[in-house]
Amino acid sequence: MKTKGFTLIEILIAFSILVLLALLGFMAWQNQVAKARDARRKADIKRLNIAFEDYYGDAEAYPPADILTECGEDQLKPYLDQPMPCDPLTHTPYCYIYDSDAPVGQEFRILASLENDHDPDIGKLGCAGTDFCGYEAQCNSFGAGFNFGFSSSNIAVLNPLTEFNGGASPSPSAPLPSGSPQPYDEPNGYIYACVGSEGGVCNSWGYGVPGCYFFNSDNCDNMCSNPAYWCWP
């Protein structure tokens, strides 16, 4: 008896299904590998955060600005019992935002770029927006986007640096004391405001947010202790 073979269309359909299954499997594998790298990044930065706090306990200042620049070295011993970690994909140092204002070394941020932008920790930090945790010029991150990190307890990880893009000067949300500063309306680069949702922390912010007064200094001219200057975007 003559058996019927497969038609060309049937073969093509079967081949297409196999290719699709292989592609889906490869994408799932890639996602798992990316999540594994993200877990490594989180663990690295958490260890660095602990080491930095131990360092501060002895030196009364956090490590210097260049402490993370050499991958695989032991410059943090005895506070870190392993070689200096770096990003598992790019093999570059993690972003270290060092406090250079006097007295130096009293605050820090360590930032990384997680590949899984749906990681719940990104949202918890407030870094899920288009500005991520903040574009940090010190780490050449413009366009890269750090969306995860740790910071010293006196500042927030989130630091949304937003370049001035024009617009009308905002008006204050509450009457300000006499002699209060005018909105900073001719910035060169970044502008700063006292962020009410962070307890009055001075952070760089977007110009044109209603109810905000801006400053050209990263300490907001020491005005953030007064809630009248707080910005509620």
PDB file of C-alpha atoms in Angstrom:
ATOM      1  CA  MET A   1       0.000   0.000   0.000  1.00  0.00           C
ATOM      2  CA  LYS A   2       1.299   3.408  -0.910  1.00  0.00           C
ATOM      3  CA  THR A   3       1.904   5.662   2.117  1.00  0.00           C
ATOM      4  CA  LYS A   4       1.229   9.372   2.004  1.00  0.00           C
ATOM      5  CA  GLY A   5       4.214  11.626   2.757  1.00  0.00           C
ATOM      6  CA  PHE A   6       4.270  15.083   4.311  1.00  0.00           C
ATOM      7  CA  THR A   7       3.514  18.021   2.079  1.00  0.00           C
ATOM      8  CA  LEU A   8       5.877  20.963   1.836  1.00  0.00           C
ATOM      9  CA  ILE A   9       3.405  23.176   3.698  1.00  0.00           C
ATOM     10  CA  GLU A  10       3.166  20.680   6.569  1.00  0.00           C
ATOM     11  CA  ILE A  11       6.947  20.507   6.813  1.00  0.00           C
ATOM     12  CA  LEU A  12       7.217  24.309   6.862  1.00  0.00           C
ATOM     13  CA  ILE A  13       4.537  24.584   9.556  1.00  0.00           C
ATOM     14  CA  ALA A  14       6.266  21.987  11.725  1.00  0.00           C
ATOM     15  CA  PHE A  15       9.626  23.694  11.219  1.00  0.00           C
ATOM     16  CA  SER A  16       8.138  27.094  12.108  1.00  0.00           C
ATOM     17  CA  ILE A  17       6.666  25.684  15.314  1.00  0.00           C
ATOM     18  CA  LEU A  18      10.026  24.192  16.296  1.00  0.00           C
ATOM     19  CA  VAL A  19      11.800  27.497  15.592  1.00  0.00           C
ATOM     20  CA  LEU A  20       9.216  29.406  17.639  1.00  0.00           C
ATOM     21  CA  LEU A  21       9.553  27.004  20.573  1.00  0.00           C
ATOM     22  CA  ALA A  22      13.336  27.261  20.398  1.00  0.00           C
ATOM     23  CA  LEU A  23      13.142  31.066  20.311  1.00  0.00           C
ATOM     24  CA  LEU A  24      10.784  31.177  23.295  1.00  0.00           C
ATOM     25  CA  GLY A  25      13.057  28.814  25.198  1.00  0.00           C
ATOM     26  CA  PHE A  26      16.105  30.937  24.402  1.00  0.00           C
ATOM     27  CA  MET A  27      14.342  34.124  25.505  1.00  0.00           C
ATOM     28  CA  ALA A  28      13.250  32.481  28.760  1.00  0.00           C
ATOM     29  CA  TRP A  29      16.822  31.321  29.346  1.00  0.00           C
ATOM     30  CA  GLN A  30      18.142  34.822  28.653  1.00  0.00           C
ATOM     31  CA  ASN A  31      15.667  36.299  31.138  1.00  0.00           C
ATOM     32  CA  GLN A  32      16.768  33.862  33.825  1.00  0.00           C
ATOM     33  CA  VAL A  33      20.431  34.650  33.182  1.00  0.00           C
ATOM     34  CA  ALA A  34      19.676  38.388  33.422  1.00  0.00           C
ATOM     35  CA  LYS A  35      17.816  37.853  36.705  1.00  0.00           C
ATOM     36  CA  ALA A  36      20.788  35.907  38.035  1.00  0.00           C
ATOM     37  CA  ARG A  37      23.077  38.817  37.154  1.00  0.00           C
ATOM     38  CA  ASP A  38      20.663  41.201  38.865  1.00  0.00           C
ATOM     39  CA  ALA A  39      20.748  39.050  42.008  1.00  0.00           C
ATOM     40  CA  ARG A  40      24.541  39.266  41.888  1.00  0.00           C
ATOM     41  CA  ARG A  41      24.386  43.062  41.558  1.00  0.00           C
ATOM     42  CA  LYS A  42      22.066  43.353  44.541  1.00  0.00           C
ATOM     43  CA  ALA A  43      24.252  41.108  46.677  1.00  0.00           C
ATOM     44  CA  ASP A  44      27.405  43.002  45.665  1.00  0.00           C
ATOM     45  CA  ILE A  45      25.975  46.401  46.531  1.00  0.00           C
ATOM     46  CA  LYS A  46      24.509  45.160  49.798  1.00  0.00           C
ATOM     47  CA  ARG A  47      27.942  43.847  50.834  1.00  0.00           C
ATOM     48  CA  LEU A  48      29.536  47.143  49.821  1.00  0.00           C
ATOM     49  CA  ASN A  49      26.948  49.042  51.843  1.00  0.00           C
ATOM     50  CA  ILE A  50      27.757  47.003  54.959  1.00  0.00           C
ATOM     51  CA  ALA A  51      31.491  47.441  54.368  1.00  0.00           C
ATOM     52  CA  PHE A  52      31.075  51.208  53.953  1.00  0.00           C
ATOM     53  CA  GLU A  53      29.177  51.495  57.227  1.00  0.00           C
ATOM     54  CA  ASP A  54      31.868  49.483  59.029  1.00  0.00           C
ATOM     55  CA  TYR A  55      34.501  51.742  57.468  1.00  0.00           C
ATOM     56  CA  TYR A  56      32.600  54.798  58.670  1.00  0.00           C
ATOM     57  CA  GLY A  57      32.488  53.382  62.179  1.00  0.00           C
ATOM     58  CA  ASP A  58      36.288  53.491  62.293  1.00  0.00           C
ATOM     59  CA  ALA A  59      37.124  56.513  60.125  1.00  0.00           C
ATOM     60  CA  GLU A  60      34.046  58.702  60.806  1.00  0.00           C
ATOM     61  CA  ALA A  61      33.829  59.178  57.052  1.00  0.00           C
ATOM     62  CA  TYR A  62      32.880  56.967  54.140  1.00  0.00           C
ATOM     63  CA  PRO A  63      35.579  55.599  51.774  1.00  0.00           C
ATOM     64  CA  PRO A  64      37.195  57.986  49.253  1.00  0.00           C
ATOM     65  CA  ALA A  65      35.748  58.662  45.819  1.00  0.00           C
ATOM     66  CA  ASP A  66      38.067  56.259  43.963  1.00  0.00           C
ATOM     67  CA  ILE A  67      37.526  53.252  46.226  1.00  0.00           C
ATOM     68  CA  LEU A  68      35.490  51.242  43.679  1.00  0.00           C
ATOM     69  CA  THR A  69      37.563  51.949  40.591  1.00  0.00           C
ATOM     70  CA  GLU A  70      39.734  48.800  40.629  1.00  0.00           C
ATOM     71  CA  CYS A  71      37.784  45.592  40.051  1.00  0.00           C
ATOM     72  CA  GLY A  72      39.129  42.493  41.754  1.00  0.00           C
ATOM     73  CA  GLU A  73      41.430  44.356  44.136  1.00  0.00           C
ATOM     74  CA  ASP A  74      41.364  44.267  47.938  1.00  0.00           C
ATOM     75  CA  GLN A  75      41.342  47.992  48.739  1.00  0.00           C
ATOM     76  CA  LEU A  76      38.416  47.584  51.158  1.00  0.00           C
ATOM     77  CA  LYS A  77      40.034  44.949  53.356  1.00  0.00           C
ATOM     78  CA  PRO A  78      39.377  44.179  56.193  1.00  0.00           C
ATOM     79  CA  TYR A  79      35.886  45.648  55.774  1.00  0.00           C
ATOM     80  CA  LEU A  80      35.167  43.551  52.675  1.00  0.00           C
ATOM     81  CA  ASP A  81      36.366  39.944  52.812  1.00  0.00           C
ATOM     82  CA  GLN A  82      36.437  39.459  49.045  1.00  0.00           C
ATOM     83  CA  PRO A  83      37.918  41.184  45.977  1.00  0.00           C
ATOM     84  CA  MET A  84      36.219  44.398  44.911  1.00  0.00           C
ATOM     85  CA  PRO A  85      33.072  43.411  42.962  1.00  0.00           C
ATOM     86  CA  CYS A  86      32.086  44.889  39.613  1.00  0.00           C
ATOM     87  CA  ASP A  87      29.094  44.583  37.315  1.00  0.00           C
ATOM     88  CA  PRO A  88      28.843  40.942  36.162  1.00  0.00           C
ATOM     89  CA  LEU A  89      27.937  41.882  32.585  1.00  0.00           C
ATOM     90  CA  THR A  90      29.968  44.990  31.771  1.00  0.00           C
ATOM     91  CA  HIS A  91      32.828  44.216  34.197  1.00  0.00           C
ATOM     92  CA  THR A  92      32.937  47.896  35.124  1.00  0.00           C
ATOM     93  CA  PRO A  93      32.852  49.351  38.656  1.00  0.00           C
ATOM     94  CA  TYR A  94      29.548  50.124  40.312  1.00  0.00           C
ATOM     95  CA  CYS A  95      28.624  53.798  40.444  1.00  0.00           C
ATOM     96  CA  TYR A  96      29.825  55.427  43.664  1.00  0.00           C
ATOM     97  CA  ILE A  97      28.447  58.892  44.403  1.00  0.00           C
ATOM     98  CA  TYR A  98      30.774  60.351  46.999  1.00  0.00           C
ATOM     99  CA  ASP A  99      30.040  63.321  49.224  1.00  0.00           C
ATOM    100  CA  SER A 100      32.711  65.901  48.434  1.00  0.00           C
ATOM    101  CA  ASP A 101      31.138  68.748  50.412  1.00  0.00           C
ATOM    102  CA  ALA A 102      32.772  69.734  53.684  1.00  0.00           C
ATOM    103  CA  PRO A 103      32.897  67.848  55.922  1.00  0.00           C
ATOM    104  CA  VAL A 104      33.642  65.245  53.273  1.00  0.00           C
ATOM    105  CA  GLY A 105      32.553  61.636  53.325  1.00  0.00           C
ATOM    106  CA  GLN A 106      29.334  61.980  55.284  1.00  0.00           C
ATOM    107  CA  GLU A 107      26.978  60.430  52.734  1.00  0.00           C
ATOM    108  CA  PHE A 108      27.089  58.160  49.708  1.00  0.00           C
ATOM    109  CA  ARG A 109      25.145  56.298  47.043  1.00  0.00           C
ATOM    110  CA  ILE A 110      26.168  53.063  45.301  1.00  0.00           C
ATOM    111  CA  LEU A 111      24.152  52.484  42.122  1.00  0.00           C
ATOM    112  CA  ALA A 112      23.702  49.748  39.525  1.00  0.00           C
ATOM    113  CA  SER A 113      21.634  49.101  36.409  1.00  0.00           C
ATOM    114  CA  LEU A 114      19.336  46.091  36.773  1.00  0.00           C
ATOM    115  CA  GLU A 115      18.493  44.378  33.490  1.00  0.00           C
ATOM    116  CA  ASN A 116      15.006  43.330  34.580  1.00  0.00           C
ATOM    117  CA  ASP A 117      13.193  46.655  34.626  1.00  0.00           C
ATOM    118  CA  HIS A 118      10.168  44.959  36.227  1.00  0.00           C
ATOM    119  CA  ASP A 119      12.110  44.040  39.352  1.00  0.00           C
ATOM    120  CA  PRO A 120       9.919  45.075  42.322  1.00  0.00           C
ATOM    121  CA  ASP A 121      12.864  46.649  44.153  1.00  0.00           C
ATOM    122  CA  ILE A 122      13.106  49.297  41.427  1.00  0.00           C
ATOM    123  CA  GLY A 123       9.625  50.553  42.216  1.00  0.00           C
ATOM    124  CA  LYS A 124      10.224  50.421  45.966  1.00  0.00           C
ATOM    125  CA  LEU A 125      13.147  52.814  45.524  1.00  0.00           C
ATOM    126  CA  GLY A 126      11.109  55.137  43.307  1.00  0.00           C
ATOM    127  CA  CYS A 127      13.483  54.471  40.401  1.00  0.00           C
ATOM    128  CA  ALA A 128      10.958  53.121  37.886  1.00  0.00           C
ATOM    129  CA  GLY A 129      10.472  56.413  36.038  1.00  0.00           C
ATOM    130  CA  THR A 130      12.272  57.668  32.966  1.00  0.00           C
ATOM    131  CA  ASP A 131      14.884  59.367  35.157  1.00  0.00           C
ATOM    132  CA  PHE A 132      15.615  56.088  37.005  1.00  0.00           C
ATOM    133  CA  CYS A 133      17.365  56.690  40.345  1.00  0.00           C
ATOM    134  CA  GLY A 134      19.113  59.674  38.825  1.00  0.00           C
ATOM    135  CA  TYR A 135      21.491  60.397  35.989  1.00  0.00           C
ATOM    136  CA  GLU A 136      24.785  60.724  37.803  1.00  0.00           C
ATOM    137  CA  ALA A 137      27.423  62.670  35.892  1.00  0.00           C
ATOM    138  CA  GLN A 138      30.134  61.263  38.159  1.00  0.00           C
ATOM    139  CA  CYS A 139      29.582  57.822  36.627  1.00  0.00           C
ATOM    140  CA  ASN A 140      28.927  58.929  33.050  1.00  0.00           C
ATOM    141  CA  SER A 141      25.449  57.455  33.265  1.00  0.00           C
ATOM    142  CA  PHE A 142      23.577  59.831  30.996  1.00  0.00           C
ATOM    143  CA  GLY A 143      21.318  57.568  28.955  1.00  0.00           C
ATOM    144  CA  ALA A 144      22.304  54.441  30.914  1.00  0.00           C
ATOM    145  CA  GLY A 145      19.962  54.756  33.844  1.00  0.00           C
ATOM    146  CA  PHE A 146      20.798  53.441  37.300  1.00  0.00           C
ATOM    147  CA  ASN A 147      17.644  51.896  38.738  1.00  0.00           C
ATOM    148  CA  PHE A 148      18.886  50.207  41.923  1.00  0.00           C
ATOM    149  CA  GLY A 149      21.213  51.034  44.749  1.00  0.00           C
ATOM    150  CA  PHE A 150      21.984  51.554  48.407  1.00  0.00           C
ATOM    151  CA  SER A 151      22.733  54.792  50.204  1.00  0.00           C
ATOM    152  CA  SER A 152      23.821  56.041  53.584  1.00  0.00           C
ATOM    153  CA  SER A 153      20.913  56.375  55.992  1.00  0.00           C
ATOM    154  CA  ASN A 154      20.915  60.193  55.857  1.00  0.00           C
ATOM    155  CA  ILE A 155      19.970  60.434  52.150  1.00  0.00           C
ATOM    156  CA  ALA A 156      17.690  58.621  49.729  1.00  0.00           C
ATOM    157  CA  VAL A 157      18.838  56.423  46.861  1.00  0.00           C
ATOM    158  CA  LEU A 158      16.513  58.337  44.553  1.00  0.00           C
ATOM    159  CA  ASN A 159      18.120  61.483  43.185  1.00  0.00           C
ATOM    160  CA  PRO A 160      16.296  62.424  39.982  1.00  0.00           C
ATOM    161  CA  LEU A 161      18.674  64.776  38.219  1.00  0.00           C
ATOM    162  CA  THR A 162      16.679  66.676  35.627  1.00  0.00           C
ATOM    163  CA  GLU A 163      18.213  69.224  33.323  1.00  0.00           C
ATOM    164  CA  PHE A 164      16.609  72.660  33.059  1.00  0.00           C
ATOM    165  CA  ASN A 165      14.202  72.745  30.128  1.00  0.00           C
ATOM    166  CA  GLY A 166      12.624  76.151  30.473  1.00  0.00           C
ATOM    167  CA  GLY A 167       9.112  76.974  31.607  1.00  0.00           C
ATOM    168  CA  ALA A 168       7.472  79.420  33.938  1.00  0.00           C
ATOM    169  CA  SER A 169       8.723  79.997  37.432  1.00  0.00           C
ATOM    170  CA  PRO A 170       6.764  77.980  39.987  1.00  0.00           C
ATOM    171  CA  SER A 171       4.885  79.571  42.834  1.00  0.00           C
ATOM    172  CA  PRO A 172       5.309  78.437  46.439  1.00  0.00           C
ATOM    173  CA  SER A 173       2.734  76.094  47.975  1.00  0.00           C
ATOM    174  CA  ALA A 174       2.808  77.974  51.290  1.00  0.00           C
ATOM    175  CA  PRO A 175       3.717  81.525  52.356  1.00  0.00           C
ATOM    176  CA  LEU A 176       7.462  81.804  52.715  1.00  0.00           C
ATOM    177  CA  PRO A 177       9.302  83.734  55.412  1.00  0.00           C
ATOM    178  CA  SER A 178      10.507  87.231  54.682  1.00  0.00           C
ATOM    179  CA  GLY A 179      13.793  87.328  52.839  1.00  0.00           C
ATOM    180  CA  SER A 180      13.084  83.978  51.196  1.00  0.00           C
ATOM    181  CA  PRO A 181      15.060  83.116  48.048  1.00  0.00           C
ATOM    182  CA  GLN A 182      13.523  83.578  44.641  1.00  0.00           C
ATOM    183  CA  PRO A 183      13.065  80.573  42.365  1.00  0.00           C
ATOM    184  CA  TYR A 184      16.314  79.754  40.657  1.00  0.00           C
ATOM    185  CA  ASP A 185      15.382  80.633  37.081  1.00  0.00           C
ATOM    186  CA  GLU A 186      18.731  80.808  35.308  1.00  0.00           C
ATOM    187  CA  PRO A 187      20.333  77.456  36.076  1.00  0.00           C
ATOM    188  CA  ASN A 188      23.419  76.097  34.393  1.00  0.00           C
ATOM    189  CA  GLY A 189      22.977  72.331  34.562  1.00  0.00           C
ATOM    190  CA  TYR A 190      20.993  71.117  37.556  1.00  0.00           C
ATOM    191  CA  ILE A 191      18.656  72.723  40.078  1.00  0.00           C
ATOM    192  CA  TYR A 192      17.761  71.629  43.581  1.00  0.00           C
ATOM    193  CA  ALA A 193      14.698  71.622  45.823  1.00  0.00           C
ATOM    194  CA  CYS A 194      13.718  70.419  49.304  1.00  0.00           C
ATOM    195  CA  VAL A 195      11.697  67.263  48.633  1.00  0.00           C
ATOM    196  CA  GLY A 196       8.803  67.007  51.070  1.00  0.00           C
ATOM    197  CA  SER A 197       8.117  63.327  50.403  1.00  0.00           C
ATOM    198  CA  GLU A 198      11.646  62.575  51.619  1.00  0.00           C
ATOM    199  CA  GLY A 199      11.345  64.617  54.802  1.00  0.00           C
ATOM    200  CA  GLY A 200      12.872  67.762  53.336  1.00  0.00           C
ATOM    201  CA  VAL A 201      15.969  66.164  51.794  1.00  0.00           C
ATOM    202  CA  CYS A 202      17.690  68.463  49.289  1.00  0.00           C
ATOM    203  CA  ASN A 203      17.697  66.699  45.938  1.00  0.00           C
ATOM    204  CA  SER A 204      17.993  67.791  42.341  1.00  0.00           C
ATOM    205  CA  TRP A 205      14.584  67.994  40.734  1.00  0.00           C
ATOM    206  CA  GLY A 206      12.698  68.937  37.579  1.00  0.00           C
ATOM    207  CA  TYR A 207      12.135  72.625  36.912  1.00  0.00           C
ATOM    208  CA  GLY A 208       8.541  73.725  36.581  1.00  0.00           C
ATOM    209  CA  VAL A 209       7.026  71.493  39.269  1.00  0.00           C
ATOM    210  CA  PRO A 210       4.174  73.484  40.850  1.00  0.00           C
ATOM    211  CA  GLY A 211       4.800  74.570  44.413  1.00  0.00           C
ATOM    212  CA  CYS A 212       8.593  74.316  44.341  1.00  0.00           C
ATOM    213  CA  TYR A 213      11.328  76.806  45.080  1.00  0.00           C
ATOM    214  CA  PHE A 214      14.695  75.968  43.575  1.00  0.00           C
ATOM    215  CA  PHE A 215      18.300  76.567  44.549  1.00  0.00           C
ATOM    216  CA  ASN A 216      21.578  76.387  42.664  1.00  0.00           C
ATOM    217  CA  SER A 217      23.423  74.637  45.495  1.00  0.00           C
ATOM    218  CA  ASP A 218      23.186  70.961  46.359  1.00  0.00           C
ATOM    219  CA  ASN A 219      22.405  71.782  50.003  1.00  0.00           C
ATOM    220  CA  CYS A 220      19.469  74.058  49.064  1.00  0.00           C
ATOM    221  CA  ASP A 221      21.171  76.898  50.959  1.00  0.00           C
ATOM    222  CA  ASN A 222      20.423  74.995  54.193  1.00  0.00           C
ATOM    223  CA  MET A 223      16.739  75.931  53.908  1.00  0.00           C
ATOM    224  CA  CYS A 224      15.292  72.398  54.016  1.00  0.00           C
ATOM    225  CA  SER A 225      14.810  72.443  57.783  1.00  0.00           C
ATOM    226  CA  ASN A 226      11.900  74.812  57.168  1.00  0.00           C
ATOM    227  CA  PRO A 227       8.850  72.935  55.770  1.00  0.00           C
ATOM    228  CA  ALA A 228       7.742  76.140  54.044  1.00  0.00           C
ATOM    229  CA  TYR A 229      10.408  75.435  51.415  1.00  0.00           C
ATOM    230  CA  TRP A 230       9.454  71.807  50.846  1.00  0.00           C
ATOM    231  CA  CYS A 231       8.483  70.735  47.339  1.00  0.00           C
ATOM    232  CA  TRP A 232       5.561  68.321  46.918  1.00  0.00           C
ATOM    233  CA  PRO A 233       5.639  67.195  43.263  1.00  0.00           C
TER     234      PRO A 233
END
